[in-house]
Amino acid sequence: MKLKLRIWRQAGPNAAGKMVDYDIDGVSEDMSFLEMLDLLNEKLTERNEEPVAFDHDCREGICGMCGVVINGIAHGGAEFRTTTCQLHMRSFQDGATIDIEPWRAGAFPVIKDLAVDRTAFDRIIQAGGFISSNTGSAPDAHSTPAPKREADTAFDNATCIGCGACVAACPNSSAMLFTSAKITHLAMLPQGQPERYRRVKSMVAQHDEEGFGNCTNIGECAAVCPKGIPLESISQLNRDLIKAMFKGDGK
């Protein structure tokens, strides 16, 4: 395959960026999108040019590190619920032009090229995305029963990998889908009840402090989420937040 790539290049956080054109040949349709970028970087290195910086780690759709906007859609959107690392080049036509940009959000400043700083997510988790328990041996998994519906909801929300596609897709750069997934995951489990309402207030406050926008229920976040986190998670967050205003920090 021959492709024309238009890639965002930015030397650093404070540097001016621009789209740069690259022609690449020899792309196999069996390559992943990241392997195609690897091939490009090999060719750039051979020409003593600066390779393109991009985030990646497991390349198995698990870690959430990868993520770029491809032709205007977070993770590309060519395959249903697919991360960038799991997107294959057979999804593109030979001779196609592909625009590749980083996540664009004030709370995700560009580090270099396609790599952005997503530590704002870490700080939201630190604000309350945990449970407190007594030290000692771990209890058996089945020792605290949970209703199936709540258990299934908790599991579905726990699949969020924190890639940030929801932020990149949202016109308001809101991270409410991510935040609601982390909150709902714990809110549905018995272990998460003691700090449930303190947690939602702390995490939403940290979300706002990081500079993410407000949610206006447009739904672009859920449309691009590679793990299928539903908008209902945001509704659950809002219900808990309203209750927290009356219940205080306790259960």
CSV table of C-alpha atoms in Angstrom, one decimal:
chain,number,residue,atom,x,y,z
A,1,MET,CA,0.0,0.0,0.0
A,2,LYS,CA,1.0,3.6,-0.7
A,3,LEU,CA,-0.3,6.3,1.6
A,4,LYS,CA,0.0,10.0,2.1
A,5,LEU,CA,0.1,10.9,5.8
A,6,ARG,CA,-0.5,14.3,7.2
A,7,ILE,CA,0.9,14.2,10.7
A,8,TRP,CA,0.9,16.9,13.5
A,9,ARG,CA,4.5,17.7,14.4
A,10,GLN,CA,5.3,19.8,17.4
A,11,ALA,CA,8.7,19.9,19.0
A,12,GLY,CA,7.6,20.5,22.5
A,13,PRO,CA,4.8,21.8,24.8
A,14,ASN,CA,5.6,25.5,24.0
A,15,ALA,CA,6.5,25.1,20.4
A,16,ALA,CA,4.3,25.9,17.5
A,17,GLY,CA,2.9,22.9,15.7
A,18,LYS,CA,1.9,22.2,12.1
A,19,MET,CA,0.7,19.4,9.9
A,20,VAL,CA,3.5,17.8,7.9
A,21,ASP,CA,3.1,15.6,4.8
A,22,TYR,CA,4.8,12.2,4.4
A,23,ASP,CA,4.5,9.7,1.6
A,24,ILE,CA,5.0,6.1,2.7
A,25,ASP,CA,5.2,2.9,0.6
A,26,GLY,CA,5.4,-0.8,1.4
A,27,VAL,CA,2.6,-0.7,4.0
A,28,SER,CA,1.0,-4.2,4.5
A,29,GLU,CA,-2.7,-4.4,5.0
A,30,ASP,CA,-2.0,-6.7,7.9
A,31,MET,CA,0.0,-4.1,9.8
A,32,SER,CA,-1.6,-2.3,12.8
A,33,PHE,CA,-1.8,1.4,12.7
A,34,LEU,CA,1.1,1.7,15.1
A,35,GLU,CA,3.2,-0.7,13.1
A,36,MET,CA,2.6,1.6,10.1
A,37,LEU,CA,3.9,4.5,12.2
A,38,ASP,CA,6.9,2.3,13.2
A,39,LEU,CA,7.6,1.8,9.5
A,40,LEU,CA,7.4,5.5,8.9
A,41,ASN,CA,9.8,6.2,11.8
A,42,GLU,CA,12.3,3.7,10.4
A,43,LYS,CA,12.3,5.5,7.1
A,44,LEU,CA,12.7,8.9,8.8
A,45,THR,CA,15.6,7.6,10.9
A,46,GLU,CA,17.3,6.3,7.8
A,47,ARG,CA,17.1,9.8,6.3
A,48,ASN,CA,18.4,11.3,9.6
A,49,GLU,CA,15.0,13.0,10.2
A,50,GLU,CA,13.3,13.3,13.6
A,51,PRO,CA,10.9,10.3,14.1
A,52,VAL,CA,7.3,11.0,15.1
A,53,ALA,CA,6.7,10.7,18.8
A,54,PHE,CA,3.5,8.8,19.8
A,55,ASP,CA,2.3,6.9,22.9
A,56,HIS,CA,2.1,3.2,23.0
A,57,ASP,CA,2.8,0.3,25.4
A,58,CYS,CA,0.9,-3.1,25.3
A,59,ARG,CA,-0.4,-2.8,21.8
A,60,GLU,CA,-3.2,-5.1,22.8
A,61,GLY,CA,-6.0,-2.7,23.6
A,62,ILE,CA,-5.5,-3.0,27.3
A,63,CYS,CA,-3.3,-0.3,28.6
A,64,GLY,CA,-4.9,2.8,27.1
A,65,MET,CA,-1.6,4.4,26.2
A,66,CYS,CA,-2.2,4.6,22.5
A,67,GLY,CA,-4.6,7.1,21.0
A,68,VAL,CA,-4.6,9.6,18.2
A,69,VAL,CA,-7.3,11.3,16.1
A,70,ILE,CA,-7.4,9.7,12.7
A,71,ASN,CA,-9.2,11.6,10.0
A,72,GLY,CA,-11.0,13.6,12.6
A,73,ILE,CA,-12.2,10.6,14.8
A,74,ALA,CA,-10.6,9.4,18.0
A,75,HIS,CA,-9.0,6.0,17.4
A,76,GLY,CA,-10.1,6.3,13.7
A,77,GLY,CA,-13.6,4.8,14.0
A,78,ALA,CA,-13.0,2.4,11.2
A,79,GLU,CA,-13.6,-0.7,13.4
A,80,PHE,CA,-16.2,-0.9,16.2
A,81,ARG,CA,-14.8,-0.4,19.7
A,82,THR,CA,-11.2,-0.5,18.6
A,83,THR,CA,-8.1,1.2,20.0
A,84,THR,CA,-5.5,2.7,17.7
A,85,CYS,CA,-3.1,-0.1,18.3
A,86,GLN,CA,-5.8,-2.7,17.2
A,87,LEU,CA,-6.7,-0.8,14.1
A,88,HIS,CA,-5.3,-2.5,11.0
A,89,MET,CA,-4.3,-0.9,7.7
A,90,ARG,CA,-6.8,-3.0,5.8
A,91,SER,CA,-9.3,-0.5,7.0
A,92,PHE,CA,-7.8,2.0,4.6
A,93,GLN,CA,-7.7,2.2,0.8
A,94,ASP,CA,-4.4,2.1,-1.2
A,95,GLY,CA,-3.4,5.7,-2.0
A,96,ALA,CA,-5.5,7.2,0.8
A,97,THR,CA,-4.6,10.4,2.6
A,98,ILE,CA,-4.7,10.0,6.4
A,99,ASP,CA,-4.7,12.9,8.8
A,100,ILE,CA,-3.2,12.0,12.2
A,101,GLU,CA,-3.4,14.4,15.2
A,102,PRO,CA,-3.0,14.2,19.0
A,103,TRP,CA,-5.8,14.3,21.5
A,104,ARG,CA,-6.8,18.0,21.5
A,105,ALA,CA,-7.8,19.3,24.9
A,106,GLY,CA,-6.5,22.0,27.3
A,107,ALA,CA,-6.2,19.4,30.0
A,108,PHE,CA,-4.1,17.2,27.7
A,109,PRO,CA,-1.2,19.4,26.8
A,110,VAL,CA,1.0,18.1,23.9
A,111,ILE,CA,4.4,16.8,25.0
A,112,LYS,CA,5.7,16.2,21.5
A,113,ASP,CA,4.0,15.5,18.2
A,114,LEU,CA,1.2,12.9,18.9
A,115,ALA,CA,2.1,12.3,22.6
A,116,VAL,CA,0.1,14.2,25.2
A,117,ASP,CA,0.2,14.5,29.0
A,118,ARG,CA,-2.7,12.6,30.4
A,119,THR,CA,-1.7,12.7,34.1
A,120,ALA,CA,-4.8,14.7,34.8
A,121,PHE,CA,-6.6,11.3,34.7
A,122,ASP,CA,-4.2,10.0,37.4
A,123,ARG,CA,-5.1,13.0,39.7
A,124,ILE,CA,-8.8,12.3,39.3
A,125,ILE,CA,-8.2,8.7,40.4
A,126,GLN,CA,-6.0,9.9,43.3
A,127,ALA,CA,-8.9,12.2,44.4
A,128,GLY,CA,-11.1,9.2,45.2
A,129,GLY,CA,-10.9,6.3,42.8
A,130,PHE,CA,-10.1,3.8,45.5
A,131,ILE,CA,-11.6,2.1,48.6
A,132,SER,CA,-10.3,2.0,52.1
A,133,SER,CA,-10.2,-1.3,53.9
A,134,ASN,CA,-8.7,-2.9,56.9
A,135,THR,CA,-5.3,-4.4,56.5
A,136,GLY,CA,-4.9,-8.2,56.7
A,137,SER,CA,-5.4,-11.2,54.4
A,138,ALA,CA,-7.5,-10.6,51.4
A,139,PRO,CA,-11.0,-12.0,51.7
A,140,ASP,CA,-12.4,-14.5,49.4
A,141,ALA,CA,-13.9,-13.0,46.2
A,142,HIS,CA,-17.3,-14.4,46.9
A,143,SER,CA,-17.4,-13.5,50.6
A,144,THR,CA,-19.3,-10.2,50.0
A,145,PRO,CA,-22.2,-11.0,47.6
A,146,ALA,CA,-23.4,-8.4,45.2
A,147,PRO,CA,-26.6,-8.4,43.1
A,148,LYS,CA,-25.9,-9.5,39.5
A,149,ARG,CA,-27.2,-6.3,37.9
A,150,GLU,CA,-24.9,-4.2,40.1
A,151,ALA,CA,-22.0,-6.5,39.6
A,152,ASP,CA,-22.4,-6.5,35.8
A,153,THR,CA,-22.6,-2.7,35.8
A,154,ALA,CA,-19.5,-2.5,38.0
A,155,PHE,CA,-17.6,-4.9,35.7
A,156,ASP,CA,-18.7,-3.0,32.5
A,157,ASN,CA,-17.4,0.3,33.9
A,158,ALA,CA,-14.2,-1.3,35.2
A,159,THR,CA,-13.3,-2.0,31.6
A,160,CYS,CA,-12.4,1.7,31.1
A,161,ILE,CA,-8.8,1.9,30.1
A,162,GLY,CA,-8.4,5.7,30.5
A,163,CYS,CA,-7.2,6.2,26.9
A,164,GLY,CA,-8.8,9.7,26.8
A,165,ALA,CA,-10.8,9.2,23.5
A,166,CYS,CA,-13.9,10.5,25.3
A,167,VAL,CA,-12.1,13.8,26.0
A,168,ALA,CA,-10.7,14.1,22.4
A,169,ALA,CA,-14.2,13.5,20.9
A,170,CYS,CA,-16.2,15.8,23.2
A,171,PRO,CA,-16.7,19.3,21.8
A,172,ASN,CA,-16.4,20.5,25.4
A,173,SER,CA,-13.3,18.4,26.2
A,174,SER,CA,-15.2,16.9,29.1
A,175,ALA,CA,-13.8,13.8,30.9
A,176,MET,CA,-17.1,12.9,32.5
A,177,LEU,CA,-17.4,9.5,30.8
A,178,PHE,CA,-14.0,8.5,32.2
A,179,THR,CA,-14.8,10.0,35.6
A,180,SER,CA,-18.2,8.4,35.7
A,181,ALA,CA,-16.8,5.0,34.8
A,182,LYS,CA,-14.4,5.1,37.7
A,183,ILE,CA,-17.1,6.3,40.1
A,184,THR,CA,-19.8,3.9,39.0
A,185,HIS,CA,-17.4,0.9,39.1
A,186,LEU,CA,-17.0,1.4,42.9
A,187,ALA,CA,-20.5,2.8,43.6
A,188,MET,CA,-22.1,-0.5,42.5
A,189,LEU,CA,-20.0,-2.7,44.8
A,190,PRO,CA,-20.5,-3.2,48.5
A,191,GLN,CA,-16.9,-2.4,49.2
A,192,GLY,CA,-17.4,1.0,47.6
A,193,GLN,CA,-20.3,2.1,49.8
A,194,PRO,CA,-18.5,3.7,52.9
A,195,GLU,CA,-16.9,6.4,50.8
A,196,ARG,CA,-19.4,6.5,48.0
A,197,TYR,CA,-20.6,10.1,48.3
A,198,ARG,CA,-17.4,11.6,49.4
A,199,ARG,CA,-15.8,9.9,46.4
A,200,VAL,CA,-18.1,11.4,43.8
A,201,LYS,CA,-17.7,14.9,45.2
A,202,SER,CA,-13.9,14.7,45.3
A,203,MET,CA,-13.5,13.2,41.9
A,204,VAL,CA,-15.9,15.6,40.2
A,205,ALA,CA,-14.2,18.5,41.9
A,206,GLN,CA,-10.8,17.3,40.7
A,207,HIS,CA,-12.2,16.9,37.2
A,208,ASP,CA,-13.2,20.5,37.1
A,209,GLU,CA,-9.9,21.7,38.7
A,210,GLU,CA,-8.0,20.0,35.9
A,211,GLY,CA,-9.7,22.2,33.3
A,212,PHE,CA,-12.0,19.6,31.6
A,213,GLY,CA,-15.2,21.0,30.2
A,214,ASN,CA,-18.8,20.4,31.3
A,215,CYS,CA,-20.9,17.5,30.0
A,216,THR,CA,-23.8,18.5,27.7
A,217,ASN,CA,-24.9,15.0,26.8
A,218,ILE,CA,-23.9,15.1,23.2
A,219,GLY,CA,-22.8,11.5,23.2
A,220,GLU,CA,-19.6,11.7,21.1
A,221,CYS,CA,-17.7,10.3,24.1
A,222,ALA,CA,-19.6,7.0,24.2
A,223,ALA,CA,-19.5,6.7,20.4
A,224,VAL,CA,-15.7,6.5,20.3
A,225,CYS,CA,-15.1,4.7,23.6
A,226,PRO,CA,-13.2,1.5,22.7
A,227,LYS,CA,-14.7,-0.3,25.7
A,228,GLY,CA,-18.3,0.8,25.2
A,229,ILE,CA,-18.7,2.7,28.4
A,230,PRO,CA,-22.4,3.9,28.2
A,231,LEU,CA,-23.8,7.4,28.8
A,232,GLU,CA,-25.8,5.8,31.6
A,233,SER,CA,-22.6,6.0,33.7
A,234,ILE,CA,-22.7,9.8,33.5
A,235,SER,CA,-26.4,9.6,34.6
A,236,GLN,CA,-25.3,7.4,37.6
A,237,LEU,CA,-22.6,9.9,38.5
A,238,ASN,CA,-25.1,12.8,38.4
A,239,ARG,CA,-27.5,10.9,40.6
A,240,ASP,CA,-24.8,10.2,43.2
A,241,LEU,CA,-23.6,13.7,43.0
A,242,ILE,CA,-27.1,15.1,43.8
A,243,LYS,CA,-27.4,12.7,46.7
A,244,ALA,CA,-24.0,13.6,48.0
A,245,MET,CA,-25.1,17.3,48.3
A,246,PHE,CA,-27.7,16.2,50.8
A,247,LYS,CA,-26.1,13.2,52.5
A,248,GLY,CA,-22.7,14.7,53.2
A,249,ASP,CA,-19.5,12.6,53.1
A,250,GLY,CA,-20.9,9.5,54.8
A,251,LYS,CA,-22.9,6.6,53.4
